[in-house]
Every structure is written in C-alpha cells, then in structure tokens.
mmCIF file of C-alpha atoms and ligand atoms in Angstrom:
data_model
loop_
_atom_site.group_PDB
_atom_site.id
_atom_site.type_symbol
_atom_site.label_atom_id
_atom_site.label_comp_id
_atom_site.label_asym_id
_atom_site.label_seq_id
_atom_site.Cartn_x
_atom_site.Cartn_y
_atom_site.Cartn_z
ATOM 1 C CA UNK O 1 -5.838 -24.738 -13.533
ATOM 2 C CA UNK O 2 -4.879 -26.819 -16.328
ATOM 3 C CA UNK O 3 -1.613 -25.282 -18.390
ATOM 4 C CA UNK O 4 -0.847 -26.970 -21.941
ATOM 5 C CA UNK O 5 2.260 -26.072 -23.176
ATOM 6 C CA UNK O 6 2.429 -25.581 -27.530
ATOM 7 C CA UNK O 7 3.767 -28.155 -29.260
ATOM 8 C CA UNK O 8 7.379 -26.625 -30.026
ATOM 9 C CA UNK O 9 8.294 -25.557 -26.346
ATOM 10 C CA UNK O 10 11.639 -25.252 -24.978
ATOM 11 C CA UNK O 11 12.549 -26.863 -21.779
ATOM 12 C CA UNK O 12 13.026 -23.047 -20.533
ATOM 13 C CA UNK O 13 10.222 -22.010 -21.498
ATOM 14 C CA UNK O 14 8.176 -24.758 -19.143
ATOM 15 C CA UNK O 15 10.708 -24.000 -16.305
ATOM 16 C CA UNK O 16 9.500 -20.190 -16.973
ATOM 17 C CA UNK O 17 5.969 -20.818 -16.572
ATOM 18 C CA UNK O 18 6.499 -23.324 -14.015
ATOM 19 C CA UNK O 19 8.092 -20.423 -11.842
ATOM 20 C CA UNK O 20 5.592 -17.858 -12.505
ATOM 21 C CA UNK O 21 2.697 -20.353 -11.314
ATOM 22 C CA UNK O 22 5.065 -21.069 -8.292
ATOM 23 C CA UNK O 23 5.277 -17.853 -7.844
ATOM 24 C CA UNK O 24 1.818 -17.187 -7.539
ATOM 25 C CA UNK O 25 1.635 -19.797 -4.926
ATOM 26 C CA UNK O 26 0.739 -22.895 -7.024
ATOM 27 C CA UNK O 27 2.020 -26.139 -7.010
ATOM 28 C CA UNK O 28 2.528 -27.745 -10.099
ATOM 29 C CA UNK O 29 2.389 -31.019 -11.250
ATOM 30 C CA UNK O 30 4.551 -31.946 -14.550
ATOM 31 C CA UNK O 31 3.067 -34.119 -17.294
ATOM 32 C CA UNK O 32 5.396 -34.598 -20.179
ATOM 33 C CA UNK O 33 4.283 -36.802 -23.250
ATOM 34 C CA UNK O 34 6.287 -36.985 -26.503
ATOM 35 C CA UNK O 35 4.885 -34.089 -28.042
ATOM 36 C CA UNK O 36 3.446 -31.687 -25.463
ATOM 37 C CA UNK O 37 3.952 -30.647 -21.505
ATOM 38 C CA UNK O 38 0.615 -29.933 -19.443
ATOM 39 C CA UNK O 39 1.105 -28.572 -16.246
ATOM 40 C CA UNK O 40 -1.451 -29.074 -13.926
ATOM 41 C CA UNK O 41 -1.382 -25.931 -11.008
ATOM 42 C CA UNK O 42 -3.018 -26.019 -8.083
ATOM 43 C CA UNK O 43 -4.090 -24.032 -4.864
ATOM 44 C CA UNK O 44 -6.713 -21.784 -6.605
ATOM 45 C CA UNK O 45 -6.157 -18.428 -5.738
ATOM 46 C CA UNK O 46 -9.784 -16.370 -6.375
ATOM 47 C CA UNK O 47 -8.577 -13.228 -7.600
ATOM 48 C CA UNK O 48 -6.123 -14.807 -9.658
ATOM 49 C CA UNK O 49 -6.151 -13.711 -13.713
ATOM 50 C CA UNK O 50 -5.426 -16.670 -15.925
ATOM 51 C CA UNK O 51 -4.282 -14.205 -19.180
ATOM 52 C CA UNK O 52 -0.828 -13.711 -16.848
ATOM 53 C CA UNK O 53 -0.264 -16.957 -17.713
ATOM 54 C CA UNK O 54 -1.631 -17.413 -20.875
ATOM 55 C CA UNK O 55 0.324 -14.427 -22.175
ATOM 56 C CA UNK O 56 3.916 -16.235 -21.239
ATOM 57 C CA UNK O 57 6.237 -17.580 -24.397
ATOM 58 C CA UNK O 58 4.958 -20.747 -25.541
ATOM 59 C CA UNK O 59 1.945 -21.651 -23.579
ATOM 60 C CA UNK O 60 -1.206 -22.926 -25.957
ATOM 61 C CA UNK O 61 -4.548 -22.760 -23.682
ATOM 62 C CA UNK O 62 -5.193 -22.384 -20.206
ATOM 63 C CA UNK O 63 -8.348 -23.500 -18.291
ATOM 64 C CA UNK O 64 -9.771 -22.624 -15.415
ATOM 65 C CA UNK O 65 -10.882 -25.675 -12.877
ATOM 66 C CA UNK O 66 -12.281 -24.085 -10.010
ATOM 67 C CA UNK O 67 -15.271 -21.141 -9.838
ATOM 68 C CA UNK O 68 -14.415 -18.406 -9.445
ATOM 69 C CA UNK O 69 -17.222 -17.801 -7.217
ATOM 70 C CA UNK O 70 -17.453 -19.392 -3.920
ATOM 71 C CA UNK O 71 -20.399 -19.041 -1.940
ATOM 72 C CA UNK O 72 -23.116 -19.197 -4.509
ATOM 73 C CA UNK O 73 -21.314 -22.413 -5.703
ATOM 74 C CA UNK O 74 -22.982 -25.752 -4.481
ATOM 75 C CA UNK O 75 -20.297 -27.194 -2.702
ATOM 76 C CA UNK O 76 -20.932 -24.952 -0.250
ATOM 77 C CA UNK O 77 -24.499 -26.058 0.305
ATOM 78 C CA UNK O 78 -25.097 -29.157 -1.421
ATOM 79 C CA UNK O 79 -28.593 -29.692 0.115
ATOM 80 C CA UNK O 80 -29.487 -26.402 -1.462
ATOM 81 C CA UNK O 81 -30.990 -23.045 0.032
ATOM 82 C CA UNK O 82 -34.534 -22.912 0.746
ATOM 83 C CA UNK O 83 -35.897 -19.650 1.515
ATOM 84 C CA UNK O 84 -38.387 -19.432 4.302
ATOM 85 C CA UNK O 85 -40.960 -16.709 4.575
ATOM 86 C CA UNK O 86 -43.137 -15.052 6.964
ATOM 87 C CA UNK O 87 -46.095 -17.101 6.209
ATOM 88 C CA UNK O 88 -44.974 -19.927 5.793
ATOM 89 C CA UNK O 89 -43.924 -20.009 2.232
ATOM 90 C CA UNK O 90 -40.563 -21.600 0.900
ATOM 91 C CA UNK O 91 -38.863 -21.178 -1.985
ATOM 92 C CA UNK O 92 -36.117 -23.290 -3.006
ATOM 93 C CA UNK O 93 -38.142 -26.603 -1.576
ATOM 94 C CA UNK O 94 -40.404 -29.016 -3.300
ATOM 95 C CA UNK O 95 -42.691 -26.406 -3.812
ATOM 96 C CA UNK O 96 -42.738 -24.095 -6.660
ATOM 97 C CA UNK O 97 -44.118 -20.677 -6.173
ATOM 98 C CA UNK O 98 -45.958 -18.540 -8.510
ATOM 99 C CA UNK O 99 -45.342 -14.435 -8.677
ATOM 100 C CA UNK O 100 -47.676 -12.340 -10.928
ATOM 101 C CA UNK O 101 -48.915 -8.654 -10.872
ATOM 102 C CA UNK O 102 -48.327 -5.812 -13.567
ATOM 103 C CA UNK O 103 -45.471 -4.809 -14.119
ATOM 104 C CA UNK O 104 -45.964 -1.256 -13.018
ATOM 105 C CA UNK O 105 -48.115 -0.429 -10.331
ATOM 106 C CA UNK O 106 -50.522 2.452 -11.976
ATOM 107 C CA UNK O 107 -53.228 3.119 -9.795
ATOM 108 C CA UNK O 108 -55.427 1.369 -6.553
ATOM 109 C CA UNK O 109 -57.551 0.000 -8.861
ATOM 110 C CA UNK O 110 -55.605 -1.381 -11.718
ATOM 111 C CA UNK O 111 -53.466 -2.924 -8.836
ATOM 112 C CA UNK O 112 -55.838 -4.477 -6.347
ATOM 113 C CA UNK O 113 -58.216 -5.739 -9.370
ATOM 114 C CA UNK O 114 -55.002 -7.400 -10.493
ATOM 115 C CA UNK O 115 -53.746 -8.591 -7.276
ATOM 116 C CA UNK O 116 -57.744 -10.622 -6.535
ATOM 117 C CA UNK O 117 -57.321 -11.932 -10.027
ATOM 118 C CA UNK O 118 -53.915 -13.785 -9.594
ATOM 119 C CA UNK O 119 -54.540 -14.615 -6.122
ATOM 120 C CA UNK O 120 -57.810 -16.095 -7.135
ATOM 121 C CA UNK O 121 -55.842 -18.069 -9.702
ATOM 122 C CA UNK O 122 -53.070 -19.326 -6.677
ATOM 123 C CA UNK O 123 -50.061 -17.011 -7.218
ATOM 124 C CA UNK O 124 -48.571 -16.422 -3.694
ATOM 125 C CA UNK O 125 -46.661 -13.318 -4.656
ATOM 126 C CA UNK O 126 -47.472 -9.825 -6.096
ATOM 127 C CA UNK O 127 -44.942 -8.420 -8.454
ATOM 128 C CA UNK O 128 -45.202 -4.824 -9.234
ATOM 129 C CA UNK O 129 -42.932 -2.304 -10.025
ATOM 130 C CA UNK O 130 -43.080 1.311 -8.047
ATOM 131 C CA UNK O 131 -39.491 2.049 -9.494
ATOM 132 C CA UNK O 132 -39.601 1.608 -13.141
ATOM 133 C CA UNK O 133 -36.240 1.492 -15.195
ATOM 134 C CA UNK O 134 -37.397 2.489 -18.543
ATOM 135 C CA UNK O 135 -35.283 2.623 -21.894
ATOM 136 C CA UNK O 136 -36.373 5.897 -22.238
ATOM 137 C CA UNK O 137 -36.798 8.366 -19.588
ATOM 138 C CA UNK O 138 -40.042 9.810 -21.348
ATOM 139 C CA UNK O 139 -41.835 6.813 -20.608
ATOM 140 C CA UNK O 140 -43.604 5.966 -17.172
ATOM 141 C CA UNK O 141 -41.167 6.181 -14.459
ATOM 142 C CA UNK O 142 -43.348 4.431 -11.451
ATOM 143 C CA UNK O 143 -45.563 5.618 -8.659
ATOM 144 C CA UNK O 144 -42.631 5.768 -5.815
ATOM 145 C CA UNK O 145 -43.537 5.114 -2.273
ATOM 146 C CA UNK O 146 -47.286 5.255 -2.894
ATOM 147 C CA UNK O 147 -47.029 2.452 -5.247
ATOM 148 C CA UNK O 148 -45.089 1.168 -2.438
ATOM 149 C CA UNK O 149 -47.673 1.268 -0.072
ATOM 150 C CA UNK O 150 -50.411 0.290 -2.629
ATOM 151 C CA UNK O 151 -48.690 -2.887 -2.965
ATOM 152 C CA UNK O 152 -48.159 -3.917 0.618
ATOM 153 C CA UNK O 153 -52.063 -2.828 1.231
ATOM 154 C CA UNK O 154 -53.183 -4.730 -1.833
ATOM 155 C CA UNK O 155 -50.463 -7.836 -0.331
ATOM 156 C CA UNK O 156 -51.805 -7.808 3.169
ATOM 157 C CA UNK O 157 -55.903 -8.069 1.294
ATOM 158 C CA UNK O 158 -55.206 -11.059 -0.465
ATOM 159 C CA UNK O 159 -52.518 -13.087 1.590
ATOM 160 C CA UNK O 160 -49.929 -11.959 -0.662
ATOM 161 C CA UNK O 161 -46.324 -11.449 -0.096
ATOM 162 C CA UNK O 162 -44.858 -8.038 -2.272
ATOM 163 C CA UNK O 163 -41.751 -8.054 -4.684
ATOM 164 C CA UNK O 164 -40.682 -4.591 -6.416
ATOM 165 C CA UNK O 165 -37.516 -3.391 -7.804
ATOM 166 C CA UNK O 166 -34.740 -1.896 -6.114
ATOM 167 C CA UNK O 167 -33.048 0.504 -8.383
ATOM 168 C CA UNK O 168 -30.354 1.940 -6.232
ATOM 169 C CA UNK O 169 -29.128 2.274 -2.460
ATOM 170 C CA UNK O 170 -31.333 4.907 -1.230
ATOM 171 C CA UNK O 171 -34.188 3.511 -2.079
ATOM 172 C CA UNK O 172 -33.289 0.189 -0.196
ATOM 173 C CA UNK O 173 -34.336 1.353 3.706
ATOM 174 C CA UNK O 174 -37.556 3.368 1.702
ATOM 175 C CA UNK O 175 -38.445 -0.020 0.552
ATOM 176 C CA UNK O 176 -38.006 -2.143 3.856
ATOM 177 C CA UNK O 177 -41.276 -1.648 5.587
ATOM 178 C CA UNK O 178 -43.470 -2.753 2.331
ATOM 179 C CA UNK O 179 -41.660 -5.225 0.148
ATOM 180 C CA UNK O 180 -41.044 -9.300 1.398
ATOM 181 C CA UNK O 181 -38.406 -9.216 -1.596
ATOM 182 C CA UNK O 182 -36.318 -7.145 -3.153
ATOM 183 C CA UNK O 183 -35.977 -7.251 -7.354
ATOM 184 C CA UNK O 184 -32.492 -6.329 -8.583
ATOM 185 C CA UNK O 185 -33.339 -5.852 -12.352
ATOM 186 C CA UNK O 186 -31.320 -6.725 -15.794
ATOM 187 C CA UNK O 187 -30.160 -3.402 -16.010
ATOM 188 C CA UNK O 188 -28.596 -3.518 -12.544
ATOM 189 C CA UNK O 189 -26.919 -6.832 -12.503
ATOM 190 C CA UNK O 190 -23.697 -5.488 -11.916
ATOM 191 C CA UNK O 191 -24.174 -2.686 -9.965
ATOM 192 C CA UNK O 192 -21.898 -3.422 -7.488
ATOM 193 C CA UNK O 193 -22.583 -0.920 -5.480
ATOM 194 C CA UNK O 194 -25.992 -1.920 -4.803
ATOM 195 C CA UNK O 195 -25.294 -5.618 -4.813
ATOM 196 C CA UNK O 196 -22.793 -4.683 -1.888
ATOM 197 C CA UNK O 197 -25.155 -3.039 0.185
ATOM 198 C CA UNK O 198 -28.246 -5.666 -0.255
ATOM 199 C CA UNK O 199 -25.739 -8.145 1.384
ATOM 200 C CA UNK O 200 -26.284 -6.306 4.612
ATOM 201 C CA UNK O 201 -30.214 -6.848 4.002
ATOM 202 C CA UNK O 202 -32.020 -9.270 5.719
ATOM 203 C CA UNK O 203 -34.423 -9.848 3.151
ATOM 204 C CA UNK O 204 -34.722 -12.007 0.069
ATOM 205 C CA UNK O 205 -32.956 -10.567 -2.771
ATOM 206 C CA UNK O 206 -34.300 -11.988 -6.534
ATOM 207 C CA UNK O 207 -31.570 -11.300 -8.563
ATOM 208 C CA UNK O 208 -32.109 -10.983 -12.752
ATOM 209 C CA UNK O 209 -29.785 -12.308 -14.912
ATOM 210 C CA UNK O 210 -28.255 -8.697 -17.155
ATOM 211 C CA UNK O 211 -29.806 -8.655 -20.963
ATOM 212 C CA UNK O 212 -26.045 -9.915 -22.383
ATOM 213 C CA UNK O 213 -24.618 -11.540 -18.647
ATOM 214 C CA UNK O 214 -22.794 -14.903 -18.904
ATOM 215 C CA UNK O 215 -24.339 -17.515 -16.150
ATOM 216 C CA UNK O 216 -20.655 -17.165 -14.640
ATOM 217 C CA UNK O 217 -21.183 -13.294 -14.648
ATOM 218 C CA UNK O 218 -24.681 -13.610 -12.859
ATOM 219 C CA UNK O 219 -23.190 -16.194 -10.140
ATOM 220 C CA UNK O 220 -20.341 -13.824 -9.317
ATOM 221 C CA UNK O 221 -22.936 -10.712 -9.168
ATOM 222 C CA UNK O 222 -24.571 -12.777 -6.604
ATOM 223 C CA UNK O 223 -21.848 -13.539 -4.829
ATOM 224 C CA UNK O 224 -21.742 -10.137 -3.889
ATOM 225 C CA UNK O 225 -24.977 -10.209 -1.939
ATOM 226 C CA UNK O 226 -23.768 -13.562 0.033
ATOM 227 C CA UNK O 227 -20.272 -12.259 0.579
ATOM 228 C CA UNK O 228 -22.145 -9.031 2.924
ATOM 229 C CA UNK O 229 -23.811 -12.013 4.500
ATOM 230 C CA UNK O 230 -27.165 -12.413 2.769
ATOM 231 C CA UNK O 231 -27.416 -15.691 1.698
ATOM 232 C CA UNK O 232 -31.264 -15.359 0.582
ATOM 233 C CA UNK O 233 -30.560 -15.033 -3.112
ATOM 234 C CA UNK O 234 -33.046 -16.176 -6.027
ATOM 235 C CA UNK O 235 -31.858 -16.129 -9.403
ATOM 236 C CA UNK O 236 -34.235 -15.122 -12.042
ATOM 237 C CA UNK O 237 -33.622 -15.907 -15.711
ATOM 238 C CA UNK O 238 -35.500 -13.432 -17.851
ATOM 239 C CA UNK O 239 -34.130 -13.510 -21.221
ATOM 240 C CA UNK O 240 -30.935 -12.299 -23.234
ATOM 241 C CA UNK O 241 -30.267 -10.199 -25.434
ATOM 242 C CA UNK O 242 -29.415 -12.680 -28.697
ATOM 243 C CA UNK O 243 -29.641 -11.939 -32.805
ATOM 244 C CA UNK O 244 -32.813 -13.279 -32.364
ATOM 245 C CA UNK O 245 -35.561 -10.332 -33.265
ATOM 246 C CA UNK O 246 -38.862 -12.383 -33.355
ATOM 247 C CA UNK O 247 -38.645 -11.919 -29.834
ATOM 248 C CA UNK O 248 -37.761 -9.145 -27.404
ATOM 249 C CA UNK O 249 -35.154 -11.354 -25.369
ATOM 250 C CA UNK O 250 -34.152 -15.597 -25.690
ATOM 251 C CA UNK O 251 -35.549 -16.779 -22.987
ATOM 252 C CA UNK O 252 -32.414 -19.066 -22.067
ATOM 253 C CA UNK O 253 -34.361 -22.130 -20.175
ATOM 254 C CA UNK O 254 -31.089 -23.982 -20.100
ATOM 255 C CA UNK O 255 -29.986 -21.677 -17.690
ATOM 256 C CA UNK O 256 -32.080 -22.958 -15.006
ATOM 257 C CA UNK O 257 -30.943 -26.445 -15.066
ATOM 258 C CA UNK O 258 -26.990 -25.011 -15.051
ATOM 259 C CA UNK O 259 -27.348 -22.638 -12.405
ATOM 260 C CA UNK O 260 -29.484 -25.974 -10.259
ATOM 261 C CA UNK O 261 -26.098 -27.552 -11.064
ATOM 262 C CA UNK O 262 -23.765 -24.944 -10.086
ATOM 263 C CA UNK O 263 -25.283 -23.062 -7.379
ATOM 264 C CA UNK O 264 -27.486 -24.142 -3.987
ATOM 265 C CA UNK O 265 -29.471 -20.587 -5.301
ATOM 266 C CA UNK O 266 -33.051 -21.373 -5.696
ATOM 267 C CA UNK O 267 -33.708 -20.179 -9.376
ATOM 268 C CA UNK O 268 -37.003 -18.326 -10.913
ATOM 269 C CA UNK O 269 -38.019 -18.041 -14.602
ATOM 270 C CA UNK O 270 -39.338 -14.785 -16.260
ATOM 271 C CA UNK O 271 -41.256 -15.395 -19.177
ATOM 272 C CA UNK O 272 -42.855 -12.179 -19.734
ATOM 273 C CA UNK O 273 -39.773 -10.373 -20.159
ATOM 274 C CA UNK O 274 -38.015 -13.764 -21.317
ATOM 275 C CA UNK O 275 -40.141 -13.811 -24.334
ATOM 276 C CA UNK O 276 -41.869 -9.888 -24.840
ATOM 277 C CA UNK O 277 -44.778 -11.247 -26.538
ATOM 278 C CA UNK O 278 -48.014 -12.587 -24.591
ATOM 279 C CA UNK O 279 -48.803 -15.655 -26.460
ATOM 280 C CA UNK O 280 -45.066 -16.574 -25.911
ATOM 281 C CA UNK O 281 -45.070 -16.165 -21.870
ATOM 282 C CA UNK O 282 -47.413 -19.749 -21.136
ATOM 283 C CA UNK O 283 -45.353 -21.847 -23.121
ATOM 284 C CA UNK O 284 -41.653 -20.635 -21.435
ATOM 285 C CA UNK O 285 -43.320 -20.691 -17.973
ATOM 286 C CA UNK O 286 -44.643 -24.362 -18.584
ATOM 287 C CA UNK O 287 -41.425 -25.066 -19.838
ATOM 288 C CA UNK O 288 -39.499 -23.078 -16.795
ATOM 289 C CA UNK O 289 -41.417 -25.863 -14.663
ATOM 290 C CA UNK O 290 -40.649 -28.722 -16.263
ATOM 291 C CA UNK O 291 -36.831 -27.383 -16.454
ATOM 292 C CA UNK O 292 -36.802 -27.041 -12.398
ATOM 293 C CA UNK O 293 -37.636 -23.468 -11.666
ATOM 294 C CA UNK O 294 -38.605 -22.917 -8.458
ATOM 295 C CA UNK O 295 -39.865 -20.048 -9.159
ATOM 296 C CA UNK O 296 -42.016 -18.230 -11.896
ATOM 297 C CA UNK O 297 -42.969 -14.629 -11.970
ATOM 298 C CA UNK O 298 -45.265 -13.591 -14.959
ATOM 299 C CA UNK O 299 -46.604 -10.450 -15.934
ATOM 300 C CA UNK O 300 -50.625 -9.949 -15.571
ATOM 301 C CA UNK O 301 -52.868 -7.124 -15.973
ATOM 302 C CA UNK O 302 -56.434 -6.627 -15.342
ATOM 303 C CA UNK O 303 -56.525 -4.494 -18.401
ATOM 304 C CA UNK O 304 -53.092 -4.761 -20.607
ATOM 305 C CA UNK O 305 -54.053 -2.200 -23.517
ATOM 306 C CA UNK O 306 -54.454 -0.176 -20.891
ATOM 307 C CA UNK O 307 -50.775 -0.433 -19.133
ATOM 308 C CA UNK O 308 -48.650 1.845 -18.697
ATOM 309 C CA UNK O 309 -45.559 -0.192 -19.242
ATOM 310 C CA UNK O 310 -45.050 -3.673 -21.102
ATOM 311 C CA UNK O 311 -48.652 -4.218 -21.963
ATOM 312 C CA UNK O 312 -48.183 -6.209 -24.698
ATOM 313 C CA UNK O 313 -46.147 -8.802 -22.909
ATOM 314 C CA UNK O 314 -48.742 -9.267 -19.975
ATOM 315 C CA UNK O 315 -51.327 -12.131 -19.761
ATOM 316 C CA UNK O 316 -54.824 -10.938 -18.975
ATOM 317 C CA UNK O 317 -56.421 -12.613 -15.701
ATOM 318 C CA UNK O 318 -58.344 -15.220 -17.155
ATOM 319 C CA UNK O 319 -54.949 -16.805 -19.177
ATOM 320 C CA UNK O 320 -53.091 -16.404 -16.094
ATOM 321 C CA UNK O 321 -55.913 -19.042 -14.453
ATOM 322 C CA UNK O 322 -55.320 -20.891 -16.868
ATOM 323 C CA UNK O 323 -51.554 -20.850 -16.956
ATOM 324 C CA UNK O 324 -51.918 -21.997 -13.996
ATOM 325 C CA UNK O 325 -53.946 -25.109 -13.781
ATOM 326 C CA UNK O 326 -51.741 -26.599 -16.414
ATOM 327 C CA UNK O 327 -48.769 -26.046 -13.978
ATOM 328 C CA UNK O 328 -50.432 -27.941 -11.876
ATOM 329 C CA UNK O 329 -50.182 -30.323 -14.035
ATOM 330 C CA UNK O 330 -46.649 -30.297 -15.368
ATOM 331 C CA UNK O 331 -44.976 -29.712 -11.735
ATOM 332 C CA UNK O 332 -46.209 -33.547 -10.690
ATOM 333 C CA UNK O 333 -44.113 -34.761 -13.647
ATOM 334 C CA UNK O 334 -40.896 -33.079 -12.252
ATOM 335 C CA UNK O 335 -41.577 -34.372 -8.640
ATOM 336 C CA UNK O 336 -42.645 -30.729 -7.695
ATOM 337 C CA UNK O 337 -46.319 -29.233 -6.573
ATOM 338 C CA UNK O 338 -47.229 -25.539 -6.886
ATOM 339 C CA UNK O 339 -47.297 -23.661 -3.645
HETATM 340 C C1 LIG H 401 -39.562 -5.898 -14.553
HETATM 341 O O1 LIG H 401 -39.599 -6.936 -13.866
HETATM 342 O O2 LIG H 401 -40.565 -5.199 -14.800
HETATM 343 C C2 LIG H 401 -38.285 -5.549 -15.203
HETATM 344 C C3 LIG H 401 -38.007 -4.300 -15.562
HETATM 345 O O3 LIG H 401 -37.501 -6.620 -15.402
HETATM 346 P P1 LIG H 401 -36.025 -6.734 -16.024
HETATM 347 O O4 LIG H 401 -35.111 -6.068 -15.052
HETATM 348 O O5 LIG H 401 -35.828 -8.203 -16.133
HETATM 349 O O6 LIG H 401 -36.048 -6.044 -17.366
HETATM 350 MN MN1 LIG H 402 -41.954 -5.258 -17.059
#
C-alpha cells in the first residue's frame, strides 16, 4: 500500500500514521522529498480497510498494491486453469468452446429441435434455463426439474454437455444428477451464501459478472467458490448496466482481456444478454473471440417469436450456423480453434 502524505504535513502527523500502519502489522518504508512524505507499507493484510488510513490527519491518497483476492488471482496459477470435462472437452485451453440453447427450456420440442440445430452447427454445450430469474414474477418462471431432465435427455441425444442456472442452495443437490455446469446468474453475483456452498461442489461453476459489478467485485465473488475448494470457475461477461439505452446491457469486451490478465479463470462472453438485441449478439461474440474468450454462450431458439423469455435477443438456428463458421474463422487469427 502506497501512503502519500498532503503537502502541509507535520512531522507528527507522519509519525501518527506511521504507527497506525505499524500497528496493523506493516512495515513501512519512509520516502521524504522536499515537499511531500510517501510511505510505502507493506505485509498486505487481506481483510485490511484502506479508509482507516485514509481517514487519519493529513494523509492525501492511499492505494492499494496487492488484490485483494487471492486465489482467483494469476499468481497463483500462472499457467492458467483449464477445465477438463467428461468427454473430453476443455475449457480454458487452446480451444474455445461454444454454448447455445434458449434461454428457457419451454417444452420437449422447442428444446430438442433447438438442441439438433446448434449441435448441428458445432456448439458443444446446451444452455437452458429450468430456473428462470425474471424481473417480474408474472413472467415465465421455468419448467423446474422436468426442464431439468429435458435438458440432460436432449444433452445425452446430441453429445451435449448441460448448463442451467442455479438460483439458490436447495436447488444445488436437485441439480447434480442433470447439469455438467452450474450458471450463477447477474442477479446472484453476490449471493454469498450460494457462492459459499458451490465451493463444496465438484462441478464447474460459470459465474456472471452482476448488471453494475466492478471486475474487482466479480473476482472476489469468485473467490468465494475457490476458497470452499472449487477451483473450476468460468467467468462470464454478459453486459452492464451503463447510461447507455440503445441497448439492454454494454457488453464490456474489455473485461475479458483484464480478467485473462488478472485471473488464471478461464473467461466466457455473453452476447445475447451482453447486447439484448439479436442483430447485436454476432458481432460481440466475434468480437468476444478475437478478445480471448474462451468461452461463448449465445442464446438460440428454434422459434424466437415464439419464446417464452428473451425472444427478441435470441438468434434463430440458421444465424447461429452461421455465427459460427465465421468463428472459425476469427479464432485462427488469435492462435485459438473452436472446440
Ligand atoms: C440467462 O442466462 O438466461 C440469464 C438470466 O442470464 P443473466 O444472469 O446474465 O441475466
Ligand atoms: Mn436469457
């Protein structure tokens, strides 16, 4: 932590904060030029709160140096996590893997028309949601376990694995049997709670980034889930909440390239939800490539005026196709191949 003294400090008033960060088990180091003192303190402590210093007489700004997080950060796995599945399929290596499906599952045959379409097209994994967190509670609230099951039939047909959302702890051993990954959603980024308990999951958790989170926010939400002791942990970007109204989130592809940077996490792009607006998703999930995702997931329906939920934001199955044959050819460019 870096500690810059104002200008017009008295020599007590550095001995003061000097003590206080000694006291708190730092140890400082003194740099005095002719018109203002910057103590440098360290021996990072993690639950230490920088405004107990930055509240003392005469101190200007403090900074931060070290995360705050510490098992998400990449130090602690420079090489990076790849996450290996059942079949073979990694995420978080050179390959990049492509998740589709609506984004509720409505019925047997709106889901395993869906689920031949994208597989047809090369996804690897079917998205679909069978606990729906809707704005309102009026709207659509999910099939439950028989969407559950629907899924993990219409996975096991086409040589799909199965992601769905995980909305809270009871649901979590419900889930186990038919999902390969468990969602955590915007909305529950920082339910701790939950976050707590999916560390003691064996399975792959893909973790959302919350409508107005800061990346620092996210990273520490995820260190949650590694800190129980599961360290399978995607990020997904999937748009914030900005002043921007053109579109229903800002899909915040800079994020991806920070969060490569900051943590080993494998990272995944949501365009659907990212942008809101169909003709918006195959330009952010191009660009999602070409920014390093390893991941994309993408809304598609076999019928989207028809959907029950986010219709308007899904591609239908022939733009998915065709979505992705031009990853194909963007990944080459980045040194990556889709799975
Ligand atoms: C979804 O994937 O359908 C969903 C609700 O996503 P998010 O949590 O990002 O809004
Ligand atoms: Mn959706």
């Amino acid at each position: 932590m870096i500690v810059a003294m104002q200008e017009n400090a008295t020599e007590d008033q550095i001995q003061h904060v000097i003590a206080e960060l000694v006291k708190r088990g730092f140890e400082v180091h003194r740099s005095t030029g002719v018109t203002q003192t910057v103590l440098g303190a360290v021996g990072a402590k993690v639950d230490f709160d920088i405004r107990d210093i930055e509240v003392l007489p005469a101190v200007g700004q403090v900074h931060r140096i070290s995360s705050p997080y510490k098992l998400v950060g990449r130090t602690f796995r420079p090489e990076g996590t790849e996450i290996r599945f059942r079949n073979g399929l990694t995420i978080g290596g050179k390959e990049v893997v492509i998740m589709a499906g609506p984004c509720s599952v409505e019925s047997r045959a709106q889901l395993f028309s869906t689920a031949e379409a994208i597989a047809a097209a090369g996804a690897r994994v079917l998205r679909g949601g069978a606990f729906k967190p809707r704005s309102s509670p009026y709207t659509f609230q999910g099939m439950g376990e028989e969407g559950l099951k629907l899924l993990r039939e219409a996975g096991e047909k086409y040589g799909l694995l199965v992601i769905s959302e995980v909305m809270e702890i009871s649901q979590i051993d419900l889930m186990e049997p038919y999902i390969d990954i468990y969602q955590v959603g915007a909305r529950n980024m920082q339910n701790f709670n939950l976050l707590r308990e999916l560390g003691h999951s064996r399975k792959p958790i893909m973790l959302k980034r919350g409508i107005s989170a800061t990346i620092e926010e996210w990273l520490l939400s995820a260190e949650y889930i590694l800190s129980g002791g599961n360290y399978n942990v995607i990020l997904c970007e999937r748009g914030i909440r900005t002043f921007e109204t053109f579109t229903r989130n800002t899909m915040d592809i800079s994020a991806i390239p920070i969060c490569k940077k900051l943590s080993h996490l494998p990272v995944a792009a949501d365009p659907s939800h990212g942008t809101g607006l169909r003709d918006k998703v195959a330009p952010m999930a191009r660009a999602a490539v070409a920014a390093g995702a390893d991941s994309v997931i993408v809304e598609v329906h076999c019928a989207p005026e028809k959907a029950l939920s986010d219709g308007a934001q899904s591609l239908y199955p022939n733009q998915f196709a065709e979505l992705m044959d031009q990853l194909r050819v963007i990944a080459p460019a980045v040194e990556r191949k889709i799975a």
